Amino acid sequence: MKWNIPIHNTNESFEEDFSGSPVGNIVAADIRKADVMKKYGIDFCCGGGEILSAACKTAGVSAETVNRELNQLQRPEVLASQNPWYWAPDFLCDYIVNTHHNYIRNNSRYILEYGSKVMRTHGTNHPELLELGEYVSALLSELHQHMTKEENILFPRIKQMFEAYRQPNEGLNAAISGMNINMPVEVMELEHKEAGDLLHRIRECTDDYIPPADVCLTYKVYYAKLQEFEEDLTMHIHLENNILFPKALDMQAKFLV
């Protein structure tokens, strides 16, 4: 995969101009830059294909300011072992399942329980909780189905493809030749977009996860858990859309040559 990140040289140092680079690629190359994107409300996971200048315009922020802050993170360099872009596809699959899929499975029940309790206690004074609960339930239901498809269909195909890529043999090559991941990847990316839309609605319903002044501790914990969930899911989708899927499609292209 080729990066489109032009470099502007000065007499003493250089500053990279990220304005024409897809925001997902910028974060994939250096995970620390995700914090800058988040700070300015730039969607680098579901909207990872948008170039920085356009993303800044959408978010209503200065591209020059964002570019300057991205450059402030240029050094020290991130070790390759800490940068998911350098991880092998099979390891990435396992990491996503063990870290992000398990996070969803381990936290879904608690989020629903908090939401149910808060609705019973505060639903009369805060009718927005009903709409919020519907969005949360829809998101969790969709994600559980989504993860099952990834773990049973797409990820095994990617692992098998990588094994054939790493250690070619006739049997694996024959199996890979009849395998195409274009459609599964497209479906997963579409479902990521739908999840991102639900996250946006949840953020709107919660006023950016700021609880009302008159609520109990459980209400505050509910909002905090939802915010934590969004942060984890954002990184989860980024790893798939901007790193794992491009790597897998690149491998597939080599088999089809």
Short mmCIF file of C-alpha atoms in Angstrom, two decimals:
data_model
loop_
_atom_site.label_atom_id
_atom_site.label_comp_id
_atom_site.label_asym_id
_atom_site.label_seq_id
_atom_site.Cartn_x
_atom_site.Cartn_y
_atom_site.Cartn_z
CA MET A 1 0.00 0.00 0.00
CA LYS A 2 1.40 3.44 -0.93
CA TRP A 3 1.17 6.45 1.33
CA ASN A 4 0.32 9.84 -0.12
CA ILE A 5 2.13 12.03 2.40
CA PRO A 6 4.22 14.72 0.67
CA ILE A 7 7.20 16.19 2.53
CA HIS A 8 8.09 19.90 2.63
CA ASN A 9 11.77 20.53 3.28
CA THR A 10 13.18 23.56 5.12
CA ASN A 11 16.77 24.61 5.70
CA GLU A 12 17.00 23.13 9.19
CA SER A 13 14.26 20.52 9.33
CA PHE A 14 11.21 19.33 7.44
CA GLU A 15 7.54 19.47 8.15
CA GLU A 16 5.19 16.99 6.56
CA ASP A 17 2.08 18.27 4.84
CA PHE A 18 -0.69 15.82 5.70
CA SER A 19 -3.46 17.87 4.05
CA GLY A 20 -3.75 15.57 1.02
CA SER A 21 -3.45 12.31 2.96
CA PRO A 22 -6.40 10.10 4.00
CA VAL A 23 -6.89 10.50 7.75
CA GLY A 24 -7.02 6.73 8.24
CA ASN A 25 -3.59 6.38 6.64
CA ILE A 26 -2.17 9.10 8.88
CA VAL A 27 -3.29 7.26 12.01
CA ALA A 28 -2.30 3.86 10.60
CA ALA A 29 1.25 5.15 10.12
CA ASP A 30 1.45 6.50 13.68
CA ILE A 31 -1.22 5.51 16.19
CA ARG A 32 -0.36 8.48 18.43
CA LYS A 33 -1.97 10.77 15.86
CA ALA A 34 -5.39 9.33 16.75
CA ASP A 35 -5.45 11.63 19.78
CA VAL A 36 -5.10 14.71 17.56
CA MET A 37 -7.91 13.50 15.30
CA LYS A 38 -10.15 12.85 18.29
CA LYS A 39 -9.35 16.25 19.80
CA TYR A 40 -10.68 17.99 16.71
CA GLY A 41 -13.62 15.66 16.04
CA ILE A 42 -12.12 14.11 12.91
CA ASP A 43 -13.46 10.63 12.10
CA PHE A 44 -10.44 8.47 11.24
CA CYS A 45 -12.17 5.08 11.40
CA CYS A 46 -15.39 5.02 9.37
CA GLY A 47 -14.29 8.20 7.60
CA GLY A 48 -10.70 7.08 7.20
CA GLY A 49 -10.71 7.49 3.43
CA GLU A 50 -11.33 11.25 3.57
CA ILE A 51 -8.26 13.44 3.08
CA LEU A 52 -7.24 15.64 6.00
CA SER A 53 -8.09 18.99 4.41
CA ALA A 54 -11.65 17.84 3.64
CA ALA A 55 -12.04 16.20 7.06
CA CYS A 56 -10.97 19.44 8.76
CA LYS A 57 -13.50 21.39 6.70
CA THR A 58 -16.23 18.93 7.71
CA ALA A 59 -15.23 19.24 11.38
CA GLY A 60 -15.00 23.03 11.15
CA VAL A 61 -11.37 23.23 12.25
CA SER A 62 -8.22 24.73 10.79
CA ALA A 63 -6.25 22.28 8.65
CA GLU A 64 -3.09 24.28 9.40
CA THR A 65 -3.61 23.88 13.15
CA VAL A 66 -4.22 20.15 12.87
CA ASN A 67 -1.23 19.68 10.56
CA ARG A 68 1.00 21.55 13.00
CA GLU A 69 -0.08 19.35 15.91
CA LEU A 70 0.40 16.20 13.85
CA ASN A 71 3.95 17.30 13.11
CA GLN A 72 4.64 17.86 16.80
CA LEU A 73 4.27 14.09 17.18
CA GLN A 74 6.76 13.26 14.44
CA ARG A 75 9.51 12.45 16.94
CA PRO A 76 10.39 10.32 18.75
CA GLU A 77 9.48 7.54 16.33
CA VAL A 78 7.08 4.82 17.38
CA LEU A 79 8.72 1.40 17.55
CA ALA A 80 7.53 -0.95 14.82
CA SER A 81 6.41 -3.44 17.48
CA GLN A 82 4.05 -0.76 18.86
CA ASN A 83 2.62 0.23 15.48
CA PRO A 84 -0.23 -2.00 14.27
CA TRP A 85 0.64 -1.22 10.64
CA TYR A 86 3.68 -3.51 11.00
CA TRP A 87 1.77 -6.39 12.58
CA ALA A 88 1.15 -9.53 10.53
CA PRO A 89 -2.47 -10.03 9.38
CA ASP A 90 -2.95 -13.21 11.42
CA PHE A 91 -1.72 -11.48 14.58
CA LEU A 92 -3.97 -8.51 13.83
CA CYS A 93 -6.99 -10.80 13.57
CA ASP A 94 -6.20 -12.40 16.91
CA TYR A 95 -5.47 -9.05 18.53
CA ILE A 96 -8.78 -7.60 17.38
CA VAL A 97 -10.71 -10.61 18.68
CA ASN A 98 -8.86 -10.87 22.00
CA THR A 99 -8.87 -7.15 22.70
CA HIS A 100 -11.83 -5.48 21.02
CA HIS A 101 -14.32 -8.29 20.42
CA ASN A 102 -13.85 -9.52 23.97
CA TYR A 103 -14.25 -5.97 25.26
CA ILE A 104 -17.66 -5.75 23.58
CA ARG A 105 -18.73 -9.14 24.90
CA ASN A 106 -17.53 -8.37 28.42
CA ASN A 107 -19.15 -4.94 28.65
CA SER A 108 -22.44 -5.26 26.74
CA ARG A 109 -24.37 -6.77 29.66
CA TYR A 110 -23.23 -4.09 32.10
CA ILE A 111 -24.07 -1.25 29.72
CA LEU A 112 -27.58 -2.64 29.18
CA GLU A 113 -28.06 -3.14 32.93
CA TYR A 114 -26.98 0.42 33.70
CA GLY A 115 -29.26 1.73 30.98
CA SER A 116 -32.24 -0.22 32.27
CA LYS A 117 -31.70 0.96 35.85
CA VAL A 118 -31.23 4.57 34.81
CA MET A 119 -34.37 4.43 32.66
CA ARG A 120 -36.45 3.14 35.58
CA THR A 121 -35.14 5.81 37.93
CA HIS A 122 -34.84 8.86 35.68
CA GLY A 123 -36.99 8.09 32.64
CA THR A 124 -39.81 10.41 33.67
CA ASN A 125 -37.58 13.46 34.03
CA HIS A 126 -35.28 12.52 31.15
CA PRO A 127 -37.39 11.08 28.30
CA GLU A 128 -34.34 11.15 26.00
CA LEU A 129 -33.21 7.99 27.80
CA LEU A 130 -35.78 5.94 25.89
CA GLU A 131 -34.32 6.95 22.52
CA LEU A 132 -30.80 6.48 23.86
CA GLY A 133 -31.61 2.97 25.04
CA GLU A 134 -32.97 2.05 21.61
CA TYR A 135 -29.76 3.21 19.92
CA VAL A 136 -27.56 1.39 22.43
CA SER A 137 -29.53 -1.86 22.09
CA ALA A 138 -29.42 -1.65 18.30
CA LEU A 139 -25.67 -1.01 18.31
CA LEU A 140 -24.86 -3.90 20.62
CA SER A 141 -27.12 -6.31 18.74
CA GLU A 142 -25.56 -5.39 15.40
CA LEU A 143 -22.03 -5.63 16.76
CA HIS A 144 -22.53 -9.13 18.17
CA GLN A 145 -23.79 -10.36 14.79
CA HIS A 146 -20.98 -8.49 13.07
CA MET A 147 -18.28 -10.07 15.24
CA THR A 148 -19.65 -13.55 14.62
CA LYS A 149 -19.37 -13.04 10.86
CA GLU A 150 -15.82 -11.76 11.18
CA GLU A 151 -14.70 -14.61 13.42
CA ASN A 152 -16.41 -17.37 11.42
CA ILE A 153 -15.97 -16.13 7.85
CA LEU A 154 -13.63 -13.23 7.15
CA PHE A 155 -10.84 -13.65 9.69
CA PRO A 156 -10.28 -17.37 8.96
CA ARG A 157 -10.01 -16.52 5.26
CA ILE A 158 -7.48 -13.79 5.96
CA LYS A 159 -5.42 -16.13 8.15
CA GLN A 160 -5.48 -18.87 5.53
CA MET A 161 -4.49 -16.39 2.85
CA PHE A 162 -1.59 -15.11 4.96
CA GLU A 163 -0.39 -18.66 5.63
CA ALA A 164 -0.33 -19.33 1.89
CA TYR A 165 1.40 -16.01 1.32
CA ARG A 166 4.04 -16.75 3.95
CA GLN A 167 4.62 -20.44 3.16
CA PRO A 168 3.30 -21.22 -0.33
CA ASN A 169 2.24 -24.79 -1.09
CA GLU A 170 0.03 -26.30 -3.76
CA GLY A 171 -2.79 -27.25 -1.42
CA LEU A 172 -3.11 -23.82 0.16
CA ASN A 173 -2.66 -22.04 -3.14
CA ALA A 174 -5.49 -24.09 -4.64
CA ALA A 175 -7.75 -23.21 -1.71
CA ILE A 176 -6.85 -19.53 -1.95
CA SER A 177 -7.45 -19.38 -5.70
CA GLY A 178 -11.16 -19.94 -5.16
CA MET A 179 -11.39 -17.51 -2.26
CA ASN A 180 -12.39 -13.88 -2.65
CA ILE A 181 -12.70 -11.52 0.30
CA ASN A 182 -13.93 -8.46 -1.59
CA MET A 183 -17.58 -8.97 -0.71
CA PRO A 184 -17.05 -9.85 2.99
CA VAL A 185 -14.82 -6.79 3.39
CA GLU A 186 -17.41 -4.55 1.72
CA VAL A 187 -20.11 -5.90 4.03
CA MET A 188 -17.97 -5.36 7.12
CA GLU A 189 -17.13 -1.80 6.09
CA LEU A 190 -20.81 -1.05 5.48
CA GLU A 191 -21.67 -2.40 8.92
CA HIS A 192 -18.88 -0.29 10.41
CA LYS A 193 -20.50 2.76 8.83
CA GLU A 194 -23.85 1.81 10.35
CA ALA A 195 -22.20 1.37 13.76
CA GLY A 196 -20.56 4.77 13.37
CA ASP A 197 -23.93 6.35 12.62
CA LEU A 198 -25.38 4.82 15.79
CA LEU A 199 -22.42 6.07 17.83
CA HIS A 200 -23.09 9.56 16.49
CA ARG A 201 -26.73 9.36 17.59
CA ILE A 202 -25.68 8.08 21.02
CA ARG A 203 -23.24 10.98 21.41
CA GLU A 204 -25.99 13.44 20.44
CA CYS A 205 -28.47 11.90 22.90
CA THR A 206 -25.95 12.13 25.74
CA ASP A 207 -24.80 15.68 24.91
CA ASP A 208 -21.25 14.39 24.34
CA TYR A 209 -21.55 12.10 27.38
CA ILE A 210 -22.17 14.97 29.81
CA PRO A 211 -24.75 13.79 32.39
CA PRO A 212 -27.44 16.17 33.66
CA ALA A 213 -26.77 17.87 36.99
CA ASP A 214 -29.67 16.23 38.84
CA VAL A 215 -28.77 12.57 38.35
CA CYS A 216 -27.41 9.73 40.45
CA LEU A 217 -24.00 8.07 40.30
CA THR A 218 -25.32 5.15 38.22
CA TYR A 219 -26.45 7.61 35.54
CA LYS A 220 -22.93 9.09 35.46
CA VAL A 221 -21.37 5.63 35.29
CA TYR A 222 -23.68 4.75 32.38
CA TYR A 223 -22.52 7.75 30.38
CA ALA A 224 -18.88 7.07 31.25
CA LYS A 225 -19.22 3.46 30.07
CA LEU A 226 -20.81 4.59 26.82
CA GLN A 227 -17.96 7.02 26.21
CA GLU A 228 -15.39 4.32 26.95
CA PHE A 229 -17.26 1.99 24.59
CA GLU A 230 -17.14 4.57 21.79
CA GLU A 231 -13.39 5.05 22.26
CA ASP A 232 -12.74 1.32 22.08
CA LEU A 233 -15.00 0.82 19.06
CA THR A 234 -13.37 3.72 17.23
CA MET A 235 -9.94 2.10 17.56
CA HIS A 236 -11.45 -1.31 16.73
CA ILE A 237 -12.93 -0.07 13.45
CA HIS A 238 -9.75 1.84 12.61
CA LEU A 239 -7.64 -1.31 12.92
CA GLU A 240 -9.93 -3.15 10.53
CA ASN A 241 -10.82 -0.47 7.97
CA ASN A 242 -7.43 1.20 7.69
CA ILE A 243 -4.93 -1.58 8.45
CA LEU A 244 -6.23 -5.17 8.39
CA PHE A 245 -8.53 -4.93 5.37
CA PRO A 246 -6.03 -3.06 3.14
CA LYS A 247 -3.34 -5.61 4.04
CA ALA A 248 -5.68 -8.51 3.24
CA LEU A 249 -6.82 -7.02 -0.06
CA ASP A 250 -3.20 -6.35 -1.02
CA MET A 251 -2.35 -10.01 -0.34
CA GLN A 252 -5.32 -11.15 -2.39
CA ALA A 253 -4.21 -8.97 -5.31
CA LYS A 254 -0.82 -10.70 -5.30
CA PHE A 255 -2.50 -14.12 -5.54
CA LEU A 256 -4.62 -12.97 -8.47
CA VAL A 257 -1.64 -11.75 -10.51
#
